[in-house]
XYZ file of C-alpha atoms in Angstrom:
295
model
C 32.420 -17.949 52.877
C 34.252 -19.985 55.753
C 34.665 -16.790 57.771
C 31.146 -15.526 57.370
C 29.686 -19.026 58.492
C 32.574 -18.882 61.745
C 30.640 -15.222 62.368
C 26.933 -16.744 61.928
C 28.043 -19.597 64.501
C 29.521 -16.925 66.286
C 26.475 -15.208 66.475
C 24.596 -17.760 67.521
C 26.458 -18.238 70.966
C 26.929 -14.724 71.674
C 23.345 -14.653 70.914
C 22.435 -17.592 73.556
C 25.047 -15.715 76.064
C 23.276 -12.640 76.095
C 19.920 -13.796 76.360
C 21.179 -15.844 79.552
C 22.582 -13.091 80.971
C 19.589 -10.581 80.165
C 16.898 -12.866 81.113
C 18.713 -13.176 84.885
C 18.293 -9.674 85.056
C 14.688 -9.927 84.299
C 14.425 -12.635 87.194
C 16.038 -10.393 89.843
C 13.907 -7.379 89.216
C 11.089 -8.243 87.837
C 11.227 -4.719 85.667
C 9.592 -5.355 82.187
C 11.772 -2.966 80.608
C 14.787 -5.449 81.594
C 12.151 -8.449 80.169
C 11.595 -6.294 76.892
C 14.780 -6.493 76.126
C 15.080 -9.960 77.170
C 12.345 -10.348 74.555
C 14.630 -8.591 71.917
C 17.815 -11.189 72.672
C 15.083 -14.192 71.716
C 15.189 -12.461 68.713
C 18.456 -12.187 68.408
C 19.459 -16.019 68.792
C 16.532 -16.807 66.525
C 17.858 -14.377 63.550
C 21.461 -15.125 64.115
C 20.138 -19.179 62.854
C 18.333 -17.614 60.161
C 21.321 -16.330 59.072
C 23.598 -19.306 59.447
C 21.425 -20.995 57.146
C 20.843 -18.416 54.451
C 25.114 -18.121 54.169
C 25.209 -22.086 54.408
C 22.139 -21.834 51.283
C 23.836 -19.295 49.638
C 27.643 -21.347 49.839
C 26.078 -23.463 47.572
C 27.475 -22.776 43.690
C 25.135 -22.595 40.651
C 23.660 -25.644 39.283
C 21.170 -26.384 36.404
C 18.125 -25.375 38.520
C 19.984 -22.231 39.804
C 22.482 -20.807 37.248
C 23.081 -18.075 38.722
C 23.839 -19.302 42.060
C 22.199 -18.851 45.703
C 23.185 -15.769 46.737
C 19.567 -13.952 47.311
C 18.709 -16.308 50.123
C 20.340 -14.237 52.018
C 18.157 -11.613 51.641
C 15.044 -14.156 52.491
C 16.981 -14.134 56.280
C 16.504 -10.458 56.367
C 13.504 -10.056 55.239
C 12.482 -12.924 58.025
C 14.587 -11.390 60.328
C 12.209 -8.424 59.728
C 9.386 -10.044 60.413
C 10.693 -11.856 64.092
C 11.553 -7.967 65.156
C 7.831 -7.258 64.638
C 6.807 -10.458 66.541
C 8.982 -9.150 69.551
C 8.040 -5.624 69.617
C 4.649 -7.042 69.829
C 5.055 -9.187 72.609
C 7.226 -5.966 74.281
C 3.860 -4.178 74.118
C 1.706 -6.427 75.460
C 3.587 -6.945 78.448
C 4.313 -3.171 78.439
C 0.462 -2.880 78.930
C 0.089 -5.108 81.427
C 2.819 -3.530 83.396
C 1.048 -0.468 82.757
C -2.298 -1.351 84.209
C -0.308 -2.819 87.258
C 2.810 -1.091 88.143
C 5.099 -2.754 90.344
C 8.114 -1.686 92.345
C 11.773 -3.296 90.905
C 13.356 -5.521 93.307
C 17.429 -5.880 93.262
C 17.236 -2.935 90.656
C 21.421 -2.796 90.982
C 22.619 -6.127 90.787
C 19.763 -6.383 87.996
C 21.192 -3.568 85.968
C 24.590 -4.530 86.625
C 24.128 -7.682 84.783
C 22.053 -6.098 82.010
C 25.279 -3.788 81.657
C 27.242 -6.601 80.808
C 24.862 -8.113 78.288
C 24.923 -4.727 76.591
C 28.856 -4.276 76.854
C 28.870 -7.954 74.888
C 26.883 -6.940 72.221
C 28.398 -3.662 71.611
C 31.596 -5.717 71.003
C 30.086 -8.156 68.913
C 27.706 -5.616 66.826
C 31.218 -4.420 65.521
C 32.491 -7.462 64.558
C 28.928 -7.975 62.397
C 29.011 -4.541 60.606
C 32.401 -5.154 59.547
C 32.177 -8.443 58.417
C 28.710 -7.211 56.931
C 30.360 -4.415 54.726
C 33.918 -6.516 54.067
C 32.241 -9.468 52.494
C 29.754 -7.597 51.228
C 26.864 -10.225 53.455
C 23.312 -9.066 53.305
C 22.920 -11.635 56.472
C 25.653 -10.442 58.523
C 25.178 -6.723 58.193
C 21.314 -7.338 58.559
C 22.048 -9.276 62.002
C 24.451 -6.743 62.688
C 22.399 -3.684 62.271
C 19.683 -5.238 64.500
C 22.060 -5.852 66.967
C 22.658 -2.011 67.208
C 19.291 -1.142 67.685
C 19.310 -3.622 70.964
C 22.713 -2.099 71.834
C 21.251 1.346 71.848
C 17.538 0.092 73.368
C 19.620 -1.210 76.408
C 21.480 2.113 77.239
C 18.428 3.512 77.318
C 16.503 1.044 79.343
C 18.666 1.155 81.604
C 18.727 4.682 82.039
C 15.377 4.895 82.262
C 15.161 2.083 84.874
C 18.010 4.247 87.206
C 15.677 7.167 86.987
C 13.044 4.875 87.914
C 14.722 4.076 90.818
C 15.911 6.992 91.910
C 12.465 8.883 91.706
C 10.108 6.088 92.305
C 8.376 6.892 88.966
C 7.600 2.972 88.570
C 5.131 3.997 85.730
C 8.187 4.802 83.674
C 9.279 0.790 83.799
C 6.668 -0.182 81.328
C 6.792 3.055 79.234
C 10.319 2.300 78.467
C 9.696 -0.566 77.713
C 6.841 0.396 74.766
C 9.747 2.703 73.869
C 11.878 -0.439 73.148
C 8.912 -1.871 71.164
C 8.722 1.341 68.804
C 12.287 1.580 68.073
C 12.755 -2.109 67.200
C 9.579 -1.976 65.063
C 11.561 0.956 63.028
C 14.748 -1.654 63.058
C 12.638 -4.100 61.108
C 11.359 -2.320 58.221
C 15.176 -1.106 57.957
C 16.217 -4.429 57.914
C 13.062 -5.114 55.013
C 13.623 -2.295 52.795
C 17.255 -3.154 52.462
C 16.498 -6.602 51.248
C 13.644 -6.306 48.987
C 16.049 -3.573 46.993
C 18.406 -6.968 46.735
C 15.480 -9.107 45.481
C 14.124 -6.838 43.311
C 17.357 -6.973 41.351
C 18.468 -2.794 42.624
C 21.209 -1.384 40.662
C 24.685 -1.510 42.133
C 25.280 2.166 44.143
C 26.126 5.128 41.282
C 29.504 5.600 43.441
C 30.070 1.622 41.856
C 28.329 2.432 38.781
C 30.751 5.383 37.817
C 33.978 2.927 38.677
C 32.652 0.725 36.461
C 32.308 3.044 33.365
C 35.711 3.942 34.354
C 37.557 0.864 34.090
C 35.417 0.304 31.003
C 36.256 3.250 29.445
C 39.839 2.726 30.378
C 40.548 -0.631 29.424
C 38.396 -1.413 25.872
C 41.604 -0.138 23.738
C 40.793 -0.792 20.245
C 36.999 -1.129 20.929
C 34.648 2.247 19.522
C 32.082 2.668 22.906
C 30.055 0.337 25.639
C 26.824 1.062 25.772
C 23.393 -0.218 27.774
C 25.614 -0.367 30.794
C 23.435 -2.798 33.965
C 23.913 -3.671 37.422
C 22.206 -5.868 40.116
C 23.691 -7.118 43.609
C 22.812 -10.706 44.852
C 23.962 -11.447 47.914
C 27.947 -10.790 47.211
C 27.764 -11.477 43.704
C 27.789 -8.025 41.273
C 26.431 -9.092 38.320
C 27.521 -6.515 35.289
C 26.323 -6.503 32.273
C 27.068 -4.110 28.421
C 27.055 -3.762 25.356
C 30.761 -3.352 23.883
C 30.669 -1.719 20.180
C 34.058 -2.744 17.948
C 35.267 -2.108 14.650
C 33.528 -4.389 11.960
C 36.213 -5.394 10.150
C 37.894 -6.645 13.857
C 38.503 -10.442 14.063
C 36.584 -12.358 16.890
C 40.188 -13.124 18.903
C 40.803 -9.305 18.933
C 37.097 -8.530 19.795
C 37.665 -11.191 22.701
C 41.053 -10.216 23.991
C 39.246 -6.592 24.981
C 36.548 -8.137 26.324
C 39.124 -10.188 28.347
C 40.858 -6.826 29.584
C 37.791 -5.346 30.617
C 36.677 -8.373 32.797
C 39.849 -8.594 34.547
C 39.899 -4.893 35.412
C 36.260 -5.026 36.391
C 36.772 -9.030 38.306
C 39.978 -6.969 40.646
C 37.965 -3.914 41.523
C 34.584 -6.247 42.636
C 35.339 -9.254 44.059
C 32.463 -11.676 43.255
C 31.544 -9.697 39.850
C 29.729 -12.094 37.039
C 30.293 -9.969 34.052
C 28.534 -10.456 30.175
C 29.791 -8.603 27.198
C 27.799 -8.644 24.104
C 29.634 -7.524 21.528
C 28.309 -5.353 18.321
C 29.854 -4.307 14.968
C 30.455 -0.247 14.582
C 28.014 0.321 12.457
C 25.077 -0.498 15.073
C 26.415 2.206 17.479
C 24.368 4.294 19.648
C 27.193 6.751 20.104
C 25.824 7.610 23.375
C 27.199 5.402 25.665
C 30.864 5.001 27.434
C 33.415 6.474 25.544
C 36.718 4.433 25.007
C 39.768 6.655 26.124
């Protein structure tokens, strides 16, 4: 949890970099594609806090109001970070419209995209560093933040292509159409960023690539026990919380019942960090015989 929160704070001052950086360009050209995605780095800053405080939330361990710990407010920052992308891409279109209605030429269109560049260039860099992070501690926040990110990355390349060919042709119409372009694709970045977080608070089954490791170890590590059966799964955050039922002899004492049960938690605790996992245990004779067979 200490390095996620570094990254969050991390993300925060790249954040307020960039949009320093990208709202000079703005001044020196006046283009409102180059203000769009000016518009888009407000964004950024103000997700990149919303995610500081959902891992800071989520750090916090179980208690008797939350037993089963804070992890799912870090979907809450995705879903609002979901929600501030739709805030900007309507502000993008607004002043895409104006623009629209009154097209102006681009002033210092160079040294403006020159700094954009580097805004862009910064991000790039530290969109990797979120999608990493994202998928190695297993962070609904970071890899939210970071997937965002990406969609700014790539909206910048392509503002500022657009703005060179605006320059180069004098089609000044095509400053504010880029700039609606912006608005559409970061709209689409939202509801990514949504739908992947209400699977997590709707309690969505761990992937069936996970699922089938798990019958695995199961399967491979219940010695002595008959079959596991009603086999769940739910992701919170980066806690995998696994639950089954694990069928045993009936004339097996409770310390040999326990010692599997111990066996399969360990192989189960190596192969997912953060794993919670419950094992009700059943005598033979209330099998279903069609569950996970022990090898």
């Amino acid at each position: 949890m200490s390095r996620a929160m570094n990254i969050a704070y991390g993300s925060v001052a790249v954040g307020l970099a960039v949009l320093a950086i990208k709202a000079l360009a703005w001044w020196l050209t006046g283009s409102v594609a180059l203000l769009s995605d000016a518009l888009e780095s407000i964004v950024n800053v103000a997700t990149a806090l919303a995610a500081l405080i959902a891992l800071r939330i989520a750090a916090q361990p179980a208690d008797a109001d939350h037993p089963y710990g804070h992890h799912k407010a870090e979907y809450f920052s995705a879903v609002l970070e979901g929600v501030l992308i739709v805030v900007a891409a309507i502000l993008i279109l607004r002043e895409a419209w104006n623009a629209w209605e009154n097209p102006r030429v681009i002033s210092e269109p160079w040294l403006g995209l020159g700094i954009n560049l580097t805004a862009s260039v910064l991000n790039a860099i530290w969109c990797w560093v979120l999608l990493r992070a994202g998928r190695e501690l297993r962070s609904p926040a970071l890899a939210a933040d970071g997937r965002h990110l990406l969609t700014d990355v790539v909206s910048s390349v392509g503002v500022t292509a657009g703005v060179v060919l605006a320059v180069l042709t004098g089609w000044w119409w095509l400053d504010p159409a880029l700039a609606a372009l912006v608005a559409l694709n970061i709209l689409w970045s939202g509801w990514q960023v949504v739908r992947g977080s209400v699977g997590g608070l709707m309690d969505e089954a761990a992937p069936e690539d996970e699922i089938e490791q798990m019958r695995a170890l199961i399967s491979a590590n219940a010695e002595g026990a008959v079959e596991a059966h009603d086999l769940r799964s739910r992701r919170a955050g980066r806690a995998l919380f696994v639950e089954f039922h694990l069928v045993v002899p009936g004339e097996m004492s409770v310390d040999a019942a326990h010692e599997i049960c111990d066996r399969i938690e360990a192989a189960l605790h190596g192969a997912f960090e953060g794993s919670r996992v419950t094992i009700h245990v059943e005598p033979e004779h209330k099998a279903k015989h069609s569950g996970i067979v022990v090898l």
